[in-house]
Amino acid sequence: MDTPPNQFNLIEEFEMDYYKSAGVEPIGNDQRTHYSNQVTKDIIGKDIVLIGWTHILRDKGKIKFLILRDEHGTVQIAIPQAKVPEDVFETSAQLKPETAIAVHGKVVATNQLPSGAEVLPTKIRILNTAERLPIDIVEGKVDIELDTRLNYRVLDLRKPSINAIFRIQHNLVRFAREYLEKNDFVEIHTPKIVAAATEGGANLFEVQYFEKKAYLAQSPQFYKQLMLLAGFGRVFEIAPVFRAEKHNTRRHVNEYTSFDFEMAWISGVEDVMRMEERMLNHSFKKTKEVAASELELLGIDLVVPKVPFKRIKYVEAIDLLNNAGKDLKINDDLDPESEQILGQIFPEKFGTDMVFITHYPLELRPAYTMPSMTDEGMTESFDLTYKGMEITTGSQRIHLYDLLVERFKAKGFNPEDFTFYLDPFKYGAPPHGGLGLGVERLTMQILGIDNIREATLLPRDRDRLTP
Ligand code: AMO
């Protein structure tokens, strides 16, 4: 970790009254010099300033141990009455869990901690007081019900092991984006208030848009395609999408982060899968490196999937499932139970838990999906399954106007309702394809999280609109 960023001293005289009436100190007098994870044997004897929260306070009478938590972990502050100024000892007695504090002190050696170092304070300043917490956020305390935790999500996220989930998620997205940028993709931002469904009408949220009816976008599907027709060779978008799923399940939320990319001039759907497997390989590899401490905290040994990922056809997946006791016919959806069974079969049979399932039936795929030239009744499409769950859907798209209109009609849509999307295909649309990856699903599968809400910063489900 780099050295902490400097704060600016912006405390004006007139602001002081606010601090005085709250009984706390302005932060401007405390320039943080180190993060908790930088307090090691290497800096013994140094005078430092730490800023953070009172995580744990152990009162042993003549000595108190304060565990200070900041953005990068925890550090022990030893407060022996005989060795610290009197006011420091007195202030430490006022500390409650989650009091915001600045600690000035000297780094000293200790053989009781793996870091080999702790801090002997010369000054403790209270930056803000904390009321009694409604939930426990110290590791190892009794598990609190998820719903209660989500009610207090802001405090819940202070718990290091919960916070770590989203630092890992940040890195997964960051390095996937990095890979696309290196490969000439342009980041775009498309409307989320839209006039038509892209993935079928079943789970659309309606919006009153002045005098008209509009919808919340289920996917940037049409717009990311149109931007290729607009002359961008490759585009991506990482943004919220909305699905009015009526039932609460462990793998659905009503708003999630969709990681979409779309690429022009492909020779087939294989190009899209190749881009995805390389992007994920890069993202996993870099995340394993950069988020090593967060992964360790969660006890996760992140296995970087080898390129190329295994590919099997939909019909082969159906066979595997039927051999395992299911009774599926062609055109049946691979339901969550089927995905889970495949999640057990794949590692045994193919030695991997990252598998592309390709060539889904026309009936199961949206109207914009390219029919297969090799497999009758099937499409040039795929899902990526990871540890027994679909995390990505993708395909080659139809770029030929007449075929596109025909497929829209075949799905029961009136092409007139989609002219804004269909018309541009009359003017030399490039062959193209792309995919949508669920960021929360990717995170939950990597971290072995059972419920998608835990991998969603502020989840929206059938019953939850706050915080
Ligand atoms: P699809 O509808 O399969 O495809 O969605 C793509 C991926 O998004 C994730 N996902 C969800 N995550 C959380 N909660 C939900 N309710 C939810 N629904 C879907 C899954 C899924 O694989 N336009 C196409 C993509 C494309 O072809 O480019 C689409 O949206 O990880």
XYZ file of C-alpha atoms and ligand atoms in Angstrom:
498
model
C 0.000 0.000 0.000
C 1.243 3.501 -0.771
C 1.709 6.066 1.965
C -1.557 7.662 3.073
C -2.678 10.700 1.103
C -2.117 14.033 2.816
C -5.067 15.835 4.259
C -5.529 19.523 3.724
C -5.767 21.705 6.742
C -9.043 23.461 6.048
C -10.206 24.174 9.570
C -11.592 27.685 9.744
C -12.133 29.519 13.011
C -15.913 29.628 12.634
C -16.131 25.862 12.309
C -14.626 25.316 15.740
C -17.920 25.801 17.553
C -19.390 22.753 15.865
C -16.547 20.603 17.110
C -16.644 22.075 20.619
C -20.366 21.444 21.020
C -19.906 17.835 19.852
C -17.036 17.404 22.320
C -14.632 16.232 19.617
C -11.481 17.467 17.888
C -11.126 18.706 14.293
C -9.187 16.238 12.146
C -6.998 18.922 10.539
C -4.493 18.737 13.382
C -3.799 15.082 12.742
C -1.953 14.346 9.513
C -2.089 10.579 9.138
C 1.376 9.190 8.399
C 0.737 5.435 8.204
C -1.969 2.858 7.639
C -2.349 0.052 10.197
C -0.773 -2.575 7.933
C 2.393 -0.449 7.656
C 3.115 -0.753 11.377
C 5.800 -3.453 11.238
C 9.215 -4.289 12.690
C 10.783 -2.163 9.936
C 9.663 1.116 11.503
C 10.385 0.473 15.181
C 11.291 3.716 16.949
C 9.397 5.917 14.475
C 6.860 8.551 15.573
C 3.640 8.062 13.615
C 0.004 9.167 13.398
C -2.783 6.636 12.799
C -6.431 7.471 12.153
C -9.384 5.101 12.333
C -11.922 3.493 14.642
C -11.789 1.900 18.078
C -12.282 -1.697 16.977
C -11.729 -3.473 20.292
C -10.723 -2.170 23.727
C -9.334 -4.611 26.299
C -9.143 -3.123 29.760
C -6.659 -4.948 32.000
C -6.621 -2.325 34.749
C -3.221 -0.717 34.655
C -2.819 -1.474 30.974
C -5.351 -1.167 28.178
C -5.048 -2.595 24.681
C -6.743 -0.688 21.941
C -7.152 -2.284 18.530
C -7.420 0.528 15.991
C -9.041 -0.351 12.653
C -8.567 1.659 9.474
C -9.050 1.097 5.750
C -6.267 -1.475 5.602
C -6.603 -3.579 8.736
C -5.970 -3.354 12.452
C -3.060 -2.405 14.703
C -2.543 -2.722 18.438
C -2.070 0.363 20.613
C -0.687 -0.598 24.041
C -1.644 1.867 26.797
C 0.241 1.077 30.041
C -0.683 3.649 32.709
C 2.962 3.900 33.827
C 4.335 4.666 30.379
C 1.842 7.037 28.728
C 0.848 10.632 29.603
C -1.975 10.826 32.140
C -4.459 12.428 29.717
C -3.868 9.631 27.191
C -4.805 7.022 29.775
C -7.879 9.076 30.721
C -8.990 9.531 27.108
C -8.625 5.806 26.445
C -11.106 5.155 29.237
C -13.730 7.172 27.322
C -13.397 5.155 24.120
C -16.360 3.056 23.032
C -16.576 0.667 20.100
C -16.396 2.640 16.810
C -15.252 5.947 18.342
C -13.321 7.703 15.556
C -9.819 8.537 16.776
C -6.366 9.817 15.861
C -3.456 8.222 17.685
C -0.016 9.856 17.819
C 2.700 7.557 19.128
C 5.922 5.635 18.793
C 6.256 2.210 17.172
C 7.669 -0.319 19.639
C 8.624 -3.974 19.363
C 6.429 -6.770 20.694
C 6.738 -10.509 20.331
C 3.017 -11.047 20.968
C 1.888 -10.089 17.483
C 2.752 -11.486 14.048
C 3.669 -7.953 12.880
C 6.242 -7.726 15.706
C 5.198 -4.126 16.374
C 2.647 -2.103 18.316
C 2.216 1.585 19.139
C 2.842 3.370 22.441
C 0.630 6.485 22.281
C 1.692 10.023 23.173
C -1.682 11.535 22.250
C -5.175 10.176 21.526
C -7.679 12.569 20.015
C -11.376 11.803 19.641
C -12.589 12.825 16.176
C -16.162 11.600 16.613
C -18.173 9.764 19.211
C -20.219 6.609 18.536
C -23.491 5.449 20.000
C -23.992 1.848 21.048
C -23.932 -0.306 17.905
C -27.080 -2.219 16.867
C -25.000 -5.094 15.390
C -21.678 -6.684 16.235
C -18.931 -6.057 13.704
C -15.998 -7.769 15.390
C -14.807 -10.914 13.585
C -15.674 -14.225 15.167
C -18.700 -12.985 17.108
C -22.007 -14.814 16.637
C -23.379 -14.662 13.121
C -26.187 -12.171 12.733
C -29.081 -12.888 10.389
C -28.438 -11.519 6.883
C -31.607 -9.435 6.858
C -30.614 -7.634 10.077
C -27.119 -7.079 8.731
C -28.529 -5.573 5.549
C -30.740 -3.235 7.573
C -27.518 -1.864 9.067
C -25.470 -2.367 5.899
C -23.274 0.705 6.434
C -22.062 -0.648 9.784
C -22.015 -4.225 8.486
C -19.595 -3.125 5.757
C -17.169 -1.842 8.393
C -16.473 -5.450 9.383
C -13.158 -6.267 7.665
C -14.317 -9.590 6.200
C -17.417 -7.949 4.670
C -15.493 -4.926 3.420
C -13.008 -7.321 1.792
C -15.729 -8.739 -0.496
C -16.128 -5.377 -2.215
C -12.418 -4.640 -2.382
C -12.049 -7.957 -4.208
C -15.021 -7.080 -6.439
C -13.406 -3.727 -7.205
C -10.235 -5.471 -8.341
C -12.058 -8.065 -10.438
C -13.861 -5.310 -12.340
C -10.796 -3.071 -12.495
C -8.590 -5.703 -14.121
C -11.291 -6.953 -16.485
C -11.676 -3.328 -17.603
C -7.891 -3.032 -17.895
C -7.822 -6.041 -20.226
C -10.543 -4.614 -22.465
C -8.883 -1.200 -22.629
C -5.640 -2.840 -23.731
C -7.639 -4.526 -26.463
C -9.071 -1.328 -27.927
C -12.519 -1.404 -26.283
C -14.225 1.958 -25.657
C -16.230 2.430 -22.446
C -19.781 3.677 -23.121
C -22.718 4.842 -20.997
C -26.153 4.044 -22.377
C -29.665 5.051 -21.218
C -31.314 3.119 -18.415
C -34.767 4.547 -19.150
C -35.820 2.787 -22.319
C -38.779 2.277 -24.644
C -38.594 -1.481 -25.225
C -37.649 -4.803 -23.663
C -34.417 -6.439 -24.823
C -34.601 -9.767 -23.009
C -38.364 -10.408 -23.230
C -41.196 -8.769 -21.314
C -41.547 -11.027 -18.273
C -39.319 -9.152 -15.854
C -39.628 -5.525 -16.979
C -40.081 -2.637 -14.562
C -42.509 -0.038 -15.906
C -41.838 3.666 -15.410
C -44.232 6.567 -15.859
C -42.265 8.789 -18.247
C -44.309 12.008 -18.409
C -47.237 11.111 -20.721
C -45.655 7.891 -21.957
C -44.894 4.450 -20.617
C -41.201 3.605 -20.369
C -39.148 0.825 -18.790
C -35.976 0.385 -16.758
C -33.269 -1.229 -18.898
C -32.887 -5.006 -18.420
C -29.607 -4.883 -20.311
C -27.693 -2.401 -22.494
C -28.178 -4.990 -25.265
C -29.646 -2.888 -28.084
C -27.499 0.158 -27.408
C -24.183 -1.669 -27.146
C -24.953 -3.304 -30.507
C -26.015 0.008 -32.019
C -22.730 1.608 -30.937
C -20.899 -0.907 -33.132
C -23.173 0.152 -35.974
C -22.218 3.714 -35.008
C -18.592 3.016 -35.805
C -16.994 2.003 -32.500
C -15.180 -1.252 -33.203
C -15.414 -2.576 -29.636
C -17.396 -1.238 -26.680
C -18.025 -2.137 -23.044
C -20.272 -0.900 -20.255
C -20.335 -1.646 -16.525
C -23.636 -0.373 -15.190
C -26.811 -1.226 -13.279
C -29.609 -3.128 -14.975
C -33.057 -3.906 -13.634
C -35.022 -7.138 -13.514
C -38.473 -7.388 -11.975
C -37.884 -10.936 -10.727
C -40.969 -11.679 -8.676
C -39.416 -14.241 -6.380
C -36.631 -13.876 -3.875
C -33.923 -16.397 -4.735
C -30.321 -16.750 -3.628
C -29.067 -15.895 -7.142
C -31.335 -13.043 -8.242
C -31.543 -9.406 -7.231
C -33.750 -6.794 -8.865
C -30.901 -4.451 -9.677
C -27.464 -5.799 -10.498
C -24.251 -4.657 -12.140
C -23.988 -5.912 -15.674
C -20.517 -6.115 -17.223
C -21.198 -6.037 -20.957
C -18.961 -6.020 -23.960
C -19.627 -6.109 -27.660
C -17.166 -6.486 -30.541
C -17.465 -5.900 -34.290
C -15.911 -7.729 -37.246
C -15.856 -11.103 -35.486
C -15.552 -14.266 -37.512
C -17.872 -16.094 -35.119
C -19.003 -16.524 -31.530
C -15.679 -18.233 -30.753
C -14.009 -14.782 -30.900
C -16.274 -13.569 -28.081
C -15.536 -16.594 -25.894
C -11.817 -16.177 -26.524
C -11.972 -12.560 -25.401
C -13.889 -13.491 -22.249
C -11.624 -16.334 -21.163
C -8.539 -14.157 -21.568
C -10.175 -11.237 -19.798
C -11.181 -13.413 -16.821
C -7.796 -15.134 -16.698
C -6.118 -11.706 -16.507
C -8.577 -10.379 -13.945
C -8.285 -13.453 -11.664
C -4.489 -13.438 -11.901
C -4.113 -9.744 -11.040
C -6.784 -9.845 -8.324
C -5.026 -12.803 -6.691
C -1.876 -10.668 -6.571
C -3.305 -7.290 -5.579
C -6.060 -8.455 -3.201
C -3.960 -11.193 -1.561
C -4.626 -9.951 1.980
C -8.399 -9.695 1.441
C -8.512 -13.189 -0.092
C -6.486 -14.515 2.834
C -8.851 -12.877 5.326
C -11.731 -14.730 3.644
C -9.750 -17.982 3.456
C -10.009 -18.120 -0.335
C -7.353 -19.773 -2.464
C -8.270 -18.240 -5.813
C -7.632 -20.730 -8.605
C -6.861 -18.902 -11.846
C -8.743 -20.740 -14.603
C -6.504 -21.920 -17.437
C -7.093 -20.706 -20.993
C -8.767 -22.074 -23.082
C -11.810 -22.820 -20.932
C -13.576 -26.102 -21.627
C -16.474 -25.892 -24.128
C -19.388 -28.315 -24.448
C -22.590 -28.072 -26.447
C -26.023 -27.645 -24.888
C -27.096 -31.077 -26.218
C -24.086 -32.678 -24.504
C -25.021 -30.945 -21.243
C -28.553 -32.356 -21.583
C -27.074 -35.852 -22.044
C -24.834 -35.471 -18.991
C -27.813 -34.364 -16.919
C -30.051 -37.189 -18.133
C -27.304 -39.706 -17.332
C -27.249 -38.168 -13.862
C -30.955 -38.879 -13.398
C -32.686 -35.795 -14.815
C -35.378 -36.128 -17.455
C -34.717 -33.238 -19.839
C -35.687 -32.793 -23.463
C -34.170 -30.545 -26.118
C -35.490 -26.983 -25.632
C -35.737 -27.434 -21.857
C -34.041 -24.689 -19.872
C -31.066 -25.587 -17.704
C -32.688 -24.769 -14.373
C -30.667 -23.918 -11.234
C -30.729 -27.558 -10.104
C -29.319 -28.673 -13.474
C -26.584 -26.063 -13.250
C -25.686 -27.340 -9.800
C -25.499 -30.951 -10.996
C -23.268 -29.858 -13.877
C -21.172 -27.975 -11.327
C -20.443 -31.345 -9.713
C -19.909 -33.237 -12.965
C -17.545 -30.737 -14.651
C -14.614 -30.883 -12.185
C -14.779 -34.709 -12.118
C -15.080 -35.106 -15.855
C -13.091 -32.158 -17.213
C -10.937 -31.108 -14.252
C -12.303 -27.543 -14.258
C -15.206 -25.594 -12.813
C -15.239 -22.972 -15.587
C -17.117 -24.322 -18.626
C -18.749 -22.697 -21.666
C -22.014 -24.328 -22.706
C -22.637 -23.482 -26.364
C -25.267 -23.830 -29.111
C -28.471 -23.227 -27.152
C -31.780 -23.822 -29.003
C -33.346 -20.909 -30.883
C -36.368 -21.251 -28.644
C -34.343 -20.441 -25.505
C -32.481 -17.418 -26.857
C -33.545 -13.816 -27.552
C -34.534 -12.666 -31.062
C -31.194 -10.935 -31.745
C -29.209 -14.208 -31.460
C -27.603 -15.595 -34.638
C -29.063 -18.974 -35.681
C -26.417 -21.673 -36.033
C -25.219 -22.606 -39.500
C -23.897 -25.969 -38.282
C -26.427 -27.114 -35.692
C -30.007 -26.974 -36.935
C -32.489 -25.296 -34.603
C -29.632 -24.044 -32.418
C -27.858 -20.684 -32.054
C -24.319 -19.283 -32.096
C -24.557 -18.645 -28.377
C -23.083 -19.617 -25.025
C -23.379 -19.407 -21.268
C -20.317 -19.466 -19.058
C -20.887 -21.592 -15.961
C -18.623 -21.331 -12.937
C -18.892 -23.668 -9.942
C -22.432 -24.671 -10.866
C -23.873 -21.278 -11.752
C -24.366 -19.308 -14.956
C -22.302 -16.122 -14.711
C -22.351 -14.967 -18.361
C -24.598 -15.110 -21.408
C -23.287 -14.210 -24.857
C -23.669 -14.801 -28.568
C -23.011 -13.783 -32.110
C -25.780 -11.325 -33.033
C -27.785 -11.140 -36.214
C -26.323 -8.350 -38.371
C -28.480 -9.046 -41.462
C -31.570 -6.837 -41.528
C -34.012 -9.272 -43.173
C -33.056 -12.156 -40.910
C -33.306 -9.912 -37.845
C -36.836 -8.787 -38.750
C -37.820 -12.393 -39.455
C -36.541 -13.517 -36.041
C -38.351 -10.676 -34.259
C -41.580 -11.751 -35.947
C -40.903 -15.406 -35.101
C -40.633 -14.404 -31.419
C -44.026 -12.693 -31.674
C -42.776 -9.064 -31.684
C -44.037 -6.340 -33.958
C -40.964 -4.951 -35.779
C -42.677 -1.522 -35.872
C -42.132 -1.262 -32.132
C -38.381 -1.668 -32.614
C -37.584 0.609 -35.556
C -34.992 2.604 -33.542
C -33.062 -0.657 -33.154
C -33.827 -2.402 -36.453
C -33.464 0.457 -38.963
C -29.710 1.058 -38.510
C -29.144 -2.569 -39.596
C -30.042 -1.482 -43.154
C -26.776 0.430 -43.494
C -23.842 -1.984 -43.559
C -24.018 -3.345 -40.019
C -20.791 -5.184 -39.120
C -20.861 -8.848 -38.055
C -20.613 -8.729 -34.272
C -21.121 -10.435 -30.946
C -20.782 -9.871 -27.241
C -21.795 -10.863 -23.758
C -23.212 -9.838 -20.380
C -21.528 -10.918 -17.139
C -23.177 -10.537 -13.727
C -20.617 -8.864 -11.448
C -22.323 -10.007 -8.230
C -22.639 -13.586 -9.492
C -18.952 -13.656 -10.402
C -18.049 -12.343 -6.937
C -20.278 -14.806 -5.071
C -18.932 -17.797 -6.973
C -15.298 -16.790 -6.491
C -15.777 -16.277 -2.767
C -18.094 -19.231 -2.156
C -20.892 -16.916 -0.995
C -24.260 -18.629 -0.803
C -26.596 -15.643 -1.234
C -26.090 -13.011 -3.949
C -27.193 -10.260 -1.537
C -23.911 -10.698 0.336
C -22.012 -9.925 -2.865
C -24.223 -6.886 -3.599
C -23.170 -3.643 -1.936
C -26.719 -2.366 -1.322
C -29.094 -5.057 -2.559
C -32.536 -4.481 -4.020
C -34.931 -7.391 -3.766
C -38.682 -7.947 -3.605
C -38.778 -6.663 -0.019
C -35.848 -4.268 0.130
C -35.528 -0.689 -1.104
C -33.314 0.699 1.694
C -30.649 1.497 2.711
P -28.857 -12.539 -19.279
O -30.269 -12.126 -19.114
O -28.575 -14.016 -19.290
O -28.274 -11.987 -20.660
O -27.979 -11.846 -18.152
C -26.561 -11.893 -18.202
C -25.966 -12.248 -16.853
O -26.446 -11.372 -15.857
C -26.572 -12.045 -14.614
N -27.957 -11.932 -14.129
C -28.328 -11.609 -12.877
N -27.595 -11.350 -11.778
C -28.257 -11.027 -10.641
N -29.603 -10.946 -10.542
C -30.380 -11.178 -11.621
N -31.716 -11.065 -11.507
C -29.746 -11.537 -12.857
N -30.181 -11.831 -14.094
C -29.090 -12.059 -14.857
C -26.132 -13.470 -14.844
C -26.323 -13.629 -16.343
O -25.464 -14.614 -16.881
N -28.240 -9.241 -23.026
C -27.813 -10.522 -22.514
C -26.299 -10.648 -22.491
C -25.653 -10.666 -23.855
O -25.998 -11.553 -24.656
O -24.804 -9.780 -24.120
C -28.362 -10.701 -21.113
O -28.719 -9.755 -20.433
O -24.741 -13.547 -14.496
